[in-house]
Amino acid sequence: MPLKLHELKADEDFKAVVDVEHEAYGNPFNGVFEITKGLSKDECCTRQLSWHKNDPNSTWLYVTDEETGEVIGGAQWFTYKTNPYAVEQPMRTAYWLPDGPMKQIGDQLIRDLRKDRPSRMSKPHLLISYCFVHPAHRNRGAASLMLKWGTDKADELGLEAFVESTDMARVPYEKHGFYVVGELNMDAKADNPSEEFDAMREKLGCPIHGWIMKRDIVSPK
């Protein structure tokens, strides 16, 4: 069954993308996305769409099965034609979560995820923020379509590209020219942690390991 790549244009199309996102990051479980998804799917959809619409560097892609019309995957790319860290940015927190252990842990995981970006990504570049495929539709080429969109854009603009990858996704990114430049070790600590804090930390899979990956500028042939 053929697949089709789309750029997100209509707000109403985003809900189906977020539905797949929740399925994909639930299998296998992804502790960072567990923080990102917040307390309801509707709130998560509204918040992520707002982030996208308020950032001119953002492009959301999604893939459909042409036979059924079903959305089976999604990805968000950021295209930075100038250094996004030329002006110091406030550190993002899990502001959408109520105060408590989950927010406390979420704030620290987000800090660990993003802390190396200003030093590693200080030149114009592309960045993959999300790339996911529904578990029932993996190994059909959907991820490759979405990755190729970004690597083609990087080549067109003469820019390097980055992704912060899970262990599982490392090999697919390597197939598209990315290589490891650093490790991610995301964790959360507290002075005299409560039982609830320890239980939430364990539920989220802390410490969470990942890879910082880069794709070099490809010179025109």
PDB file of C-alpha atoms in Angstrom:
ATOM      1  CA  MET A   1       0.000   0.000   0.000  1.00  0.00           C
ATOM      2  CA  PRO A   2       1.578   3.325  -1.065  1.00  0.00           C
ATOM      3  CA  LEU A   3       2.349   6.057   1.441  1.00  0.00           C
ATOM      4  CA  LYS A   4       2.002   9.814   1.009  1.00  0.00           C
ATOM      5  CA  LEU A   5       3.918  12.582   2.775  1.00  0.00           C
ATOM      6  CA  HIS A   6       2.096  15.783   3.788  1.00  0.00           C
ATOM      7  CA  GLU A   7       3.048  19.091   5.379  1.00  0.00           C
ATOM      8  CA  LEU A   8       0.583  20.139   8.061  1.00  0.00           C
ATOM      9  CA  LYS A   9      -1.534  23.008   6.740  1.00  0.00           C
ATOM     10  CA  ALA A  10      -4.893  22.728   8.504  1.00  0.00           C
ATOM     11  CA  ASP A  11      -5.273  22.779  12.284  1.00  0.00           C
ATOM     12  CA  GLU A  12      -7.991  20.134  12.155  1.00  0.00           C
ATOM     13  CA  ASP A  13      -5.541  17.604  10.670  1.00  0.00           C
ATOM     14  CA  PHE A  14      -3.290  17.738  13.723  1.00  0.00           C
ATOM     15  CA  LYS A  15      -5.500  15.687  16.050  1.00  0.00           C
ATOM     16  CA  ALA A  16      -4.948  12.517  14.002  1.00  0.00           C
ATOM     17  CA  VAL A  17      -1.182  13.155  14.138  1.00  0.00           C
ATOM     18  CA  VAL A  18      -1.285  13.484  17.924  1.00  0.00           C
ATOM     19  CA  ASP A  19      -3.353  10.306  18.206  1.00  0.00           C
ATOM     20  CA  VAL A  20      -0.573   8.419  16.395  1.00  0.00           C
ATOM     21  CA  GLU A  21       2.082  10.191  18.477  1.00  0.00           C
ATOM     22  CA  HIS A  22       0.510   8.846  21.670  1.00  0.00           C
ATOM     23  CA  GLU A  23       0.363   5.314  20.278  1.00  0.00           C
ATOM     24  CA  ALA A  24       3.938   5.445  18.982  1.00  0.00           C
ATOM     25  CA  TYR A  25       5.549   6.829  22.126  1.00  0.00           C
ATOM     26  CA  GLY A  26       3.590   4.379  24.245  1.00  0.00           C
ATOM     27  CA  ASN A  27       5.086   1.381  22.420  1.00  0.00           C
ATOM     28  CA  PRO A  28       7.838   1.251  23.474  1.00  0.00           C
ATOM     29  CA  PHE A  29       7.245   3.535  26.435  1.00  0.00           C
ATOM     30  CA  ASN A  30       9.030   6.892  26.212  1.00  0.00           C
ATOM     31  CA  GLY A  31       9.480   8.663  29.535  1.00  0.00           C
ATOM     32  CA  VAL A  32      10.252  12.056  28.010  1.00  0.00           C
ATOM     33  CA  PHE A  33       7.048  12.007  25.985  1.00  0.00           C
ATOM     34  CA  GLU A  34       5.142  10.931  29.094  1.00  0.00           C
ATOM     35  CA  ILE A  35       6.081  14.358  30.464  1.00  0.00           C
ATOM     36  CA  THR A  36       5.284  16.118  27.190  1.00  0.00           C
ATOM     37  CA  LYS A  37       1.822  14.614  26.751  1.00  0.00           C
ATOM     38  CA  GLY A  38       0.581  16.152  29.978  1.00  0.00           C
ATOM     39  CA  LEU A  39      -2.704  15.239  31.597  1.00  0.00           C
ATOM     40  CA  SER A  40      -4.966  14.895  28.536  1.00  0.00           C
ATOM     41  CA  LYS A  41      -4.628  14.246  24.828  1.00  0.00           C
ATOM     42  CA  ASP A  42      -6.779  17.262  23.944  1.00  0.00           C
ATOM     43  CA  GLU A  43      -4.598  19.619  25.997  1.00  0.00           C
ATOM     44  CA  CYS A  44      -1.459  18.090  24.484  1.00  0.00           C
ATOM     45  CA  CYS A  45      -2.829  18.598  20.974  1.00  0.00           C
ATOM     46  CA  THR A  46      -3.750  22.224  21.653  1.00  0.00           C
ATOM     47  CA  ARG A  47      -0.393  22.969  23.283  1.00  0.00           C
ATOM     48  CA  GLN A  48       1.759  21.344  20.599  1.00  0.00           C
ATOM     49  CA  LEU A  49      -0.226  23.053  17.847  1.00  0.00           C
ATOM     50  CA  SER A  50       0.270  26.385  19.625  1.00  0.00           C
ATOM     51  CA  TRP A  51       4.022  25.785  19.886  1.00  0.00           C
ATOM     52  CA  HIS A  52       4.108  25.028  16.162  1.00  0.00           C
ATOM     53  CA  LYS A  53       2.030  28.014  15.049  1.00  0.00           C
ATOM     54  CA  ASN A  54       4.027  30.420  17.220  1.00  0.00           C
ATOM     55  CA  ASP A  55       7.388  29.287  15.803  1.00  0.00           C
ATOM     56  CA  PRO A  56       8.055  30.196  12.153  1.00  0.00           C
ATOM     57  CA  ASN A  57      10.933  27.698  12.101  1.00  0.00           C
ATOM     58  CA  SER A  58       8.613  24.724  12.707  1.00  0.00           C
ATOM     59  CA  THR A  59       7.318  22.294  10.086  1.00  0.00           C
ATOM     60  CA  TRP A  60       5.078  19.374  10.995  1.00  0.00           C
ATOM     61  CA  LEU A  61       4.924  16.471   8.554  1.00  0.00           C
ATOM     62  CA  TYR A  62       2.672  13.447   8.526  1.00  0.00           C
ATOM     63  CA  VAL A  63       2.353  10.307   6.448  1.00  0.00           C
ATOM     64  CA  THR A  64      -0.872   8.658   5.336  1.00  0.00           C
ATOM     65  CA  ASP A  65      -1.665   5.259   3.894  1.00  0.00           C
ATOM     66  CA  GLU A  66      -3.104   6.222   0.505  1.00  0.00           C
ATOM     67  CA  GLU A  67      -5.416   3.220   0.424  1.00  0.00           C
ATOM     68  CA  THR A  68      -7.101   3.905   3.757  1.00  0.00           C
ATOM     69  CA  GLY A  69      -6.334   7.612   4.271  1.00  0.00           C
ATOM     70  CA  GLU A  70      -5.122   6.751   7.767  1.00  0.00           C
ATOM     71  CA  VAL A  71      -2.394   8.848   9.392  1.00  0.00           C
ATOM     72  CA  ILE A  72       0.419   6.475  10.351  1.00  0.00           C
ATOM     73  CA  GLY A  73       3.321   8.736  11.342  1.00  0.00           C
ATOM     74  CA  GLY A  74       4.451  12.260  12.077  1.00  0.00           C
ATOM     75  CA  ALA A  75       7.566  14.378  12.468  1.00  0.00           C
ATOM     76  CA  GLN A  76       8.468  17.916  13.436  1.00  0.00           C
ATOM     77  CA  TRP A  77      11.476  19.617  11.887  1.00  0.00           C
ATOM     78  CA  PHE A  78      12.889  23.008  12.837  1.00  0.00           C
ATOM     79  CA  THR A  79      14.799  24.972  10.199  1.00  0.00           C
ATOM     80  CA  TYR A  80      17.112  27.573  11.722  1.00  0.00           C
ATOM     81  CA  LYS A  81      18.718  29.788   9.095  1.00  0.00           C
ATOM     82  CA  THR A  82      20.478  31.768  11.817  1.00  0.00           C
ATOM     83  CA  ASN A  83      21.858  30.797  15.221  1.00  0.00           C
ATOM     84  CA  PRO A  84      18.778  30.286  17.433  1.00  0.00           C
ATOM     85  CA  TYR A  85      20.914  30.740  20.547  1.00  0.00           C
ATOM     86  CA  ALA A  86      22.486  34.073  19.610  1.00  0.00           C
ATOM     87  CA  VAL A  87      20.191  35.521  22.266  1.00  0.00           C
ATOM     88  CA  GLU A  88      19.964  33.518  25.467  1.00  0.00           C
ATOM     89  CA  GLN A  89      16.636  31.743  25.774  1.00  0.00           C
ATOM     90  CA  PRO A  90      14.751  30.983  28.982  1.00  0.00           C
ATOM     91  CA  MET A  91      14.886  27.325  29.930  1.00  0.00           C
ATOM     92  CA  ARG A  92      11.655  25.531  29.109  1.00  0.00           C
ATOM     93  CA  THR A  93       9.894  23.860  32.020  1.00  0.00           C
ATOM     94  CA  ALA A  94       6.972  21.445  32.175  1.00  0.00           C
ATOM     95  CA  TYR A  95       4.687  24.393  32.913  1.00  0.00           C
ATOM     96  CA  TRP A  96       1.615  22.459  31.736  1.00  0.00           C
ATOM     97  CA  LEU A  97       1.866  20.034  34.667  1.00  0.00           C
ATOM     98  CA  PRO A  98       0.549  20.788  38.153  1.00  0.00           C
ATOM     99  CA  ASP A  99       3.080  21.202  40.944  1.00  0.00           C
ATOM    100  CA  GLY A 100       4.256  17.869  42.263  1.00  0.00           C
ATOM    101  CA  PRO A 101       6.771  15.105  41.612  1.00  0.00           C
ATOM    102  CA  MET A 102       5.913  14.676  37.933  1.00  0.00           C
ATOM    103  CA  LYS A 103       6.511  18.358  37.205  1.00  0.00           C
ATOM    104  CA  GLN A 104       9.629  18.387  39.375  1.00  0.00           C
ATOM    105  CA  ILE A 105      11.048  15.455  37.421  1.00  0.00           C
ATOM    106  CA  GLY A 106       9.819  16.824  34.100  1.00  0.00           C
ATOM    107  CA  ASP A 107      11.608  20.135  34.612  1.00  0.00           C
ATOM    108  CA  GLN A 108      14.890  18.294  35.169  1.00  0.00           C
ATOM    109  CA  LEU A 109      14.456  15.927  32.206  1.00  0.00           C
ATOM    110  CA  ILE A 110      13.712  18.845  29.871  1.00  0.00           C
ATOM    111  CA  ARG A 111      16.803  20.652  31.185  1.00  0.00           C
ATOM    112  CA  ASP A 112      18.985  17.603  30.568  1.00  0.00           C
ATOM    113  CA  LEU A 113      17.540  17.103  27.075  1.00  0.00           C
ATOM    114  CA  ARG A 114      18.152  20.673  25.954  1.00  0.00           C
ATOM    115  CA  LYS A 115      21.217  21.773  27.916  1.00  0.00           C
ATOM    116  CA  ASP A 116      23.812  21.014  25.192  1.00  0.00           C
ATOM    117  CA  ARG A 117      21.918  22.648  22.347  1.00  0.00           C
ATOM    118  CA  PRO A 118      23.451  26.146  22.657  1.00  0.00           C
ATOM    119  CA  SER A 119      27.010  24.788  22.491  1.00  0.00           C
ATOM    120  CA  ARG A 120      26.451  22.103  19.846  1.00  0.00           C
ATOM    121  CA  MET A 121      23.836  23.795  17.659  1.00  0.00           C
ATOM    122  CA  SER A 122      25.075  27.378  17.501  1.00  0.00           C
ATOM    123  CA  LYS A 123      25.286  27.458  13.695  1.00  0.00           C
ATOM    124  CA  PRO A 124      22.349  27.526  11.272  1.00  0.00           C
ATOM    125  CA  HIS A 125      20.921  24.005  11.183  1.00  0.00           C
ATOM    126  CA  LEU A 126      17.891  21.724  11.039  1.00  0.00           C
ATOM    127  CA  LEU A 127      16.655  19.881  14.119  1.00  0.00           C
ATOM    128  CA  ILE A 128      14.296  16.918  14.395  1.00  0.00           C
ATOM    129  CA  SER A 129      12.100  17.398  17.435  1.00  0.00           C
ATOM    130  CA  TYR A 130       9.777  14.422  16.930  1.00  0.00           C
ATOM    131  CA  CYS A 131       9.686  11.511  14.506  1.00  0.00           C
ATOM    132  CA  PHE A 132       7.299   8.625  15.153  1.00  0.00           C
ATOM    133  CA  VAL A 133       5.342   5.882  13.399  1.00  0.00           C
ATOM    134  CA  HIS A 134       2.347   3.934  14.653  1.00  0.00           C
ATOM    135  CA  PRO A 135       3.512   0.526  15.944  1.00  0.00           C
ATOM    136  CA  ALA A 136       1.241  -1.290  13.476  1.00  0.00           C
ATOM    137  CA  HIS A 137       2.832   0.505  10.503  1.00  0.00           C
ATOM    138  CA  ARG A 138       6.547   0.400  11.252  1.00  0.00           C
ATOM    139  CA  ASN A 139       9.052  -0.845   8.663  1.00  0.00           C
ATOM    140  CA  ARG A 140       6.926   0.422   5.772  1.00  0.00           C
ATOM    141  CA  GLY A 141       9.073   3.458   4.955  1.00  0.00           C
ATOM    142  CA  ALA A 142       7.082   6.204   6.679  1.00  0.00           C
ATOM    143  CA  ALA A 143       9.986   7.367   8.845  1.00  0.00           C
ATOM    144  CA  SER A 144      12.284   7.415   5.813  1.00  0.00           C
ATOM    145  CA  LEU A 145       9.871   9.714   3.947  1.00  0.00           C
ATOM    146  CA  MET A 146       9.837  12.173   6.826  1.00  0.00           C
ATOM    147  CA  LEU A 147      13.585  12.021   7.384  1.00  0.00           C
ATOM    148  CA  LYS A 148      14.321  12.454   3.678  1.00  0.00           C
ATOM    149  CA  TRP A 149      12.200  15.626   3.634  1.00  0.00           C
ATOM    150  CA  GLY A 150      14.494  17.138   6.257  1.00  0.00           C
ATOM    151  CA  THR A 151      17.798  15.891   4.905  1.00  0.00           C
ATOM    152  CA  ASP A 152      16.850  17.129   1.426  1.00  0.00           C
ATOM    153  CA  LYS A 153      16.025  20.521   2.954  1.00  0.00           C
ATOM    154  CA  ALA A 154      19.355  20.546   4.796  1.00  0.00           C
ATOM    155  CA  ASP A 155      21.205  19.765   1.556  1.00  0.00           C
ATOM    156  CA  GLU A 156      19.263  22.422  -0.341  1.00  0.00           C
ATOM    157  CA  LEU A 157      20.161  25.053   2.258  1.00  0.00           C
ATOM    158  CA  GLY A 158      23.695  23.774   2.887  1.00  0.00           C
ATOM    159  CA  LEU A 159      23.058  23.188   6.588  1.00  0.00           C
ATOM    160  CA  GLU A 160      23.951  20.538   9.128  1.00  0.00           C
ATOM    161  CA  ALA A 161      21.184  18.689  10.967  1.00  0.00           C
ATOM    162  CA  PHE A 162      20.729  17.307  14.473  1.00  0.00           C
ATOM    163  CA  VAL A 163      18.519  14.916  16.387  1.00  0.00           C
ATOM    164  CA  GLU A 164      18.352  13.749  19.987  1.00  0.00           C
ATOM    165  CA  SER A 165      17.679  10.061  19.523  1.00  0.00           C
ATOM    166  CA  THR A 166      16.475   7.184  21.638  1.00  0.00           C
ATOM    167  CA  ASP A 167      18.513   3.999  21.619  1.00  0.00           C
ATOM    168  CA  MET A 168      15.915   2.317  19.376  1.00  0.00           C
ATOM    169  CA  ALA A 169      15.953   5.061  16.751  1.00  0.00           C
ATOM    170  CA  ARG A 170      19.713   5.379  16.467  1.00  0.00           C
ATOM    171  CA  VAL A 171      20.150   2.926  13.573  1.00  0.00           C
ATOM    172  CA  PRO A 172      17.396   4.445  11.387  1.00  0.00           C
ATOM    173  CA  TYR A 173      18.980   7.882  11.820  1.00  0.00           C
ATOM    174  CA  GLU A 174      22.394   6.471  10.952  1.00  0.00           C
ATOM    175  CA  LYS A 175      20.929   5.185   7.697  1.00  0.00           C
ATOM    176  CA  HIS A 176      20.092   8.797   6.832  1.00  0.00           C
ATOM    177  CA  GLY A 177      23.602  10.102   7.462  1.00  0.00           C
ATOM    178  CA  PHE A 178      23.462  10.985  11.162  1.00  0.00           C
ATOM    179  CA  TYR A 179      26.259   9.957  13.496  1.00  0.00           C
ATOM    180  CA  VAL A 180      26.736  10.149  17.261  1.00  0.00           C
ATOM    181  CA  VAL A 181      28.432  13.245  18.676  1.00  0.00           C
ATOM    182  CA  GLY A 182      27.378  12.866  22.295  1.00  0.00           C
ATOM    183  CA  GLU A 183      25.285  11.017  24.831  1.00  0.00           C
ATOM    184  CA  LEU A 184      22.187  12.043  26.735  1.00  0.00           C
ATOM    185  CA  ASN A 185      21.755  10.918  30.329  1.00  0.00           C
ATOM    186  CA  MET A 186      18.528  12.404  31.632  1.00  0.00           C
ATOM    187  CA  ASP A 187      17.628  12.017  35.279  1.00  0.00           C
ATOM    188  CA  ALA A 188      16.015  13.771  38.210  1.00  0.00           C
ATOM    189  CA  LYS A 189      17.036  14.100  41.827  1.00  0.00           C
ATOM    190  CA  ALA A 190      15.561  15.634  44.964  1.00  0.00           C
ATOM    191  CA  ASP A 191      16.738  16.294  48.476  1.00  0.00           C
ATOM    192  CA  ASN A 192      14.940  13.805  50.722  1.00  0.00           C
ATOM    193  CA  PRO A 193      12.749  12.496  47.866  1.00  0.00           C
ATOM    194  CA  SER A 194       9.249  11.331  48.729  1.00  0.00           C
ATOM    195  CA  GLU A 195       7.982   7.843  47.932  1.00  0.00           C
ATOM    196  CA  GLU A 196       5.827   9.447  45.227  1.00  0.00           C
ATOM    197  CA  PHE A 197       8.889  11.097  43.668  1.00  0.00           C
ATOM    198  CA  ASP A 198      10.816   7.815  43.627  1.00  0.00           C
ATOM    199  CA  ALA A 199       7.837   5.940  42.188  1.00  0.00           C
ATOM    200  CA  MET A 200       7.347   8.515  39.424  1.00  0.00           C
ATOM    201  CA  ARG A 201      11.052   8.529  38.595  1.00  0.00           C
ATOM    202  CA  GLU A 202      10.940   4.731  38.259  1.00  0.00           C
ATOM    203  CA  LYS A 203       7.754   4.869  36.167  1.00  0.00           C
ATOM    204  CA  LEU A 204       9.368   7.287  33.725  1.00  0.00           C
ATOM    205  CA  GLY A 205      12.371   4.981  33.308  1.00  0.00           C
ATOM    206  CA  CYS A 206      14.990   7.266  34.812  1.00  0.00           C
ATOM    207  CA  PRO A 207      17.806   7.520  34.117  1.00  0.00           C
ATOM    208  CA  ILE A 208      16.853   7.860  30.444  1.00  0.00           C
ATOM    209  CA  HIS A 209      19.619   7.318  27.911  1.00  0.00           C
ATOM    210  CA  GLY A 210      19.837   8.756  24.419  1.00  0.00           C
ATOM    211  CA  TRP A 211      22.166  10.029  21.717  1.00  0.00           C
ATOM    212  CA  ILE A 212      22.957  13.435  20.291  1.00  0.00           C
ATOM    213  CA  MET A 213      23.364  12.872  16.560  1.00  0.00           C
ATOM    214  CA  LYS A 214      24.552  15.115  13.759  1.00  0.00           C
ATOM    215  CA  ARG A 215      24.428  15.038   9.975  1.00  0.00           C
ATOM    216  CA  ASP A 216      27.144  17.042   8.258  1.00  0.00           C
ATOM    217  CA  ILE A 217      26.676  19.494   5.434  1.00  0.00           C
ATOM    218  CA  VAL A 218      26.555  17.626   2.141  1.00  0.00           C
ATOM    219  CA  SER A 219      28.410  19.451  -0.633  1.00  0.00           C
ATOM    220  CA  PRO A 220      26.618  19.611  -3.995  1.00  0.00           C
ATOM    221  CA  LYS A 221      27.880  17.023  -6.445  1.00  0.00           C
TER     222      LYS A 221
END
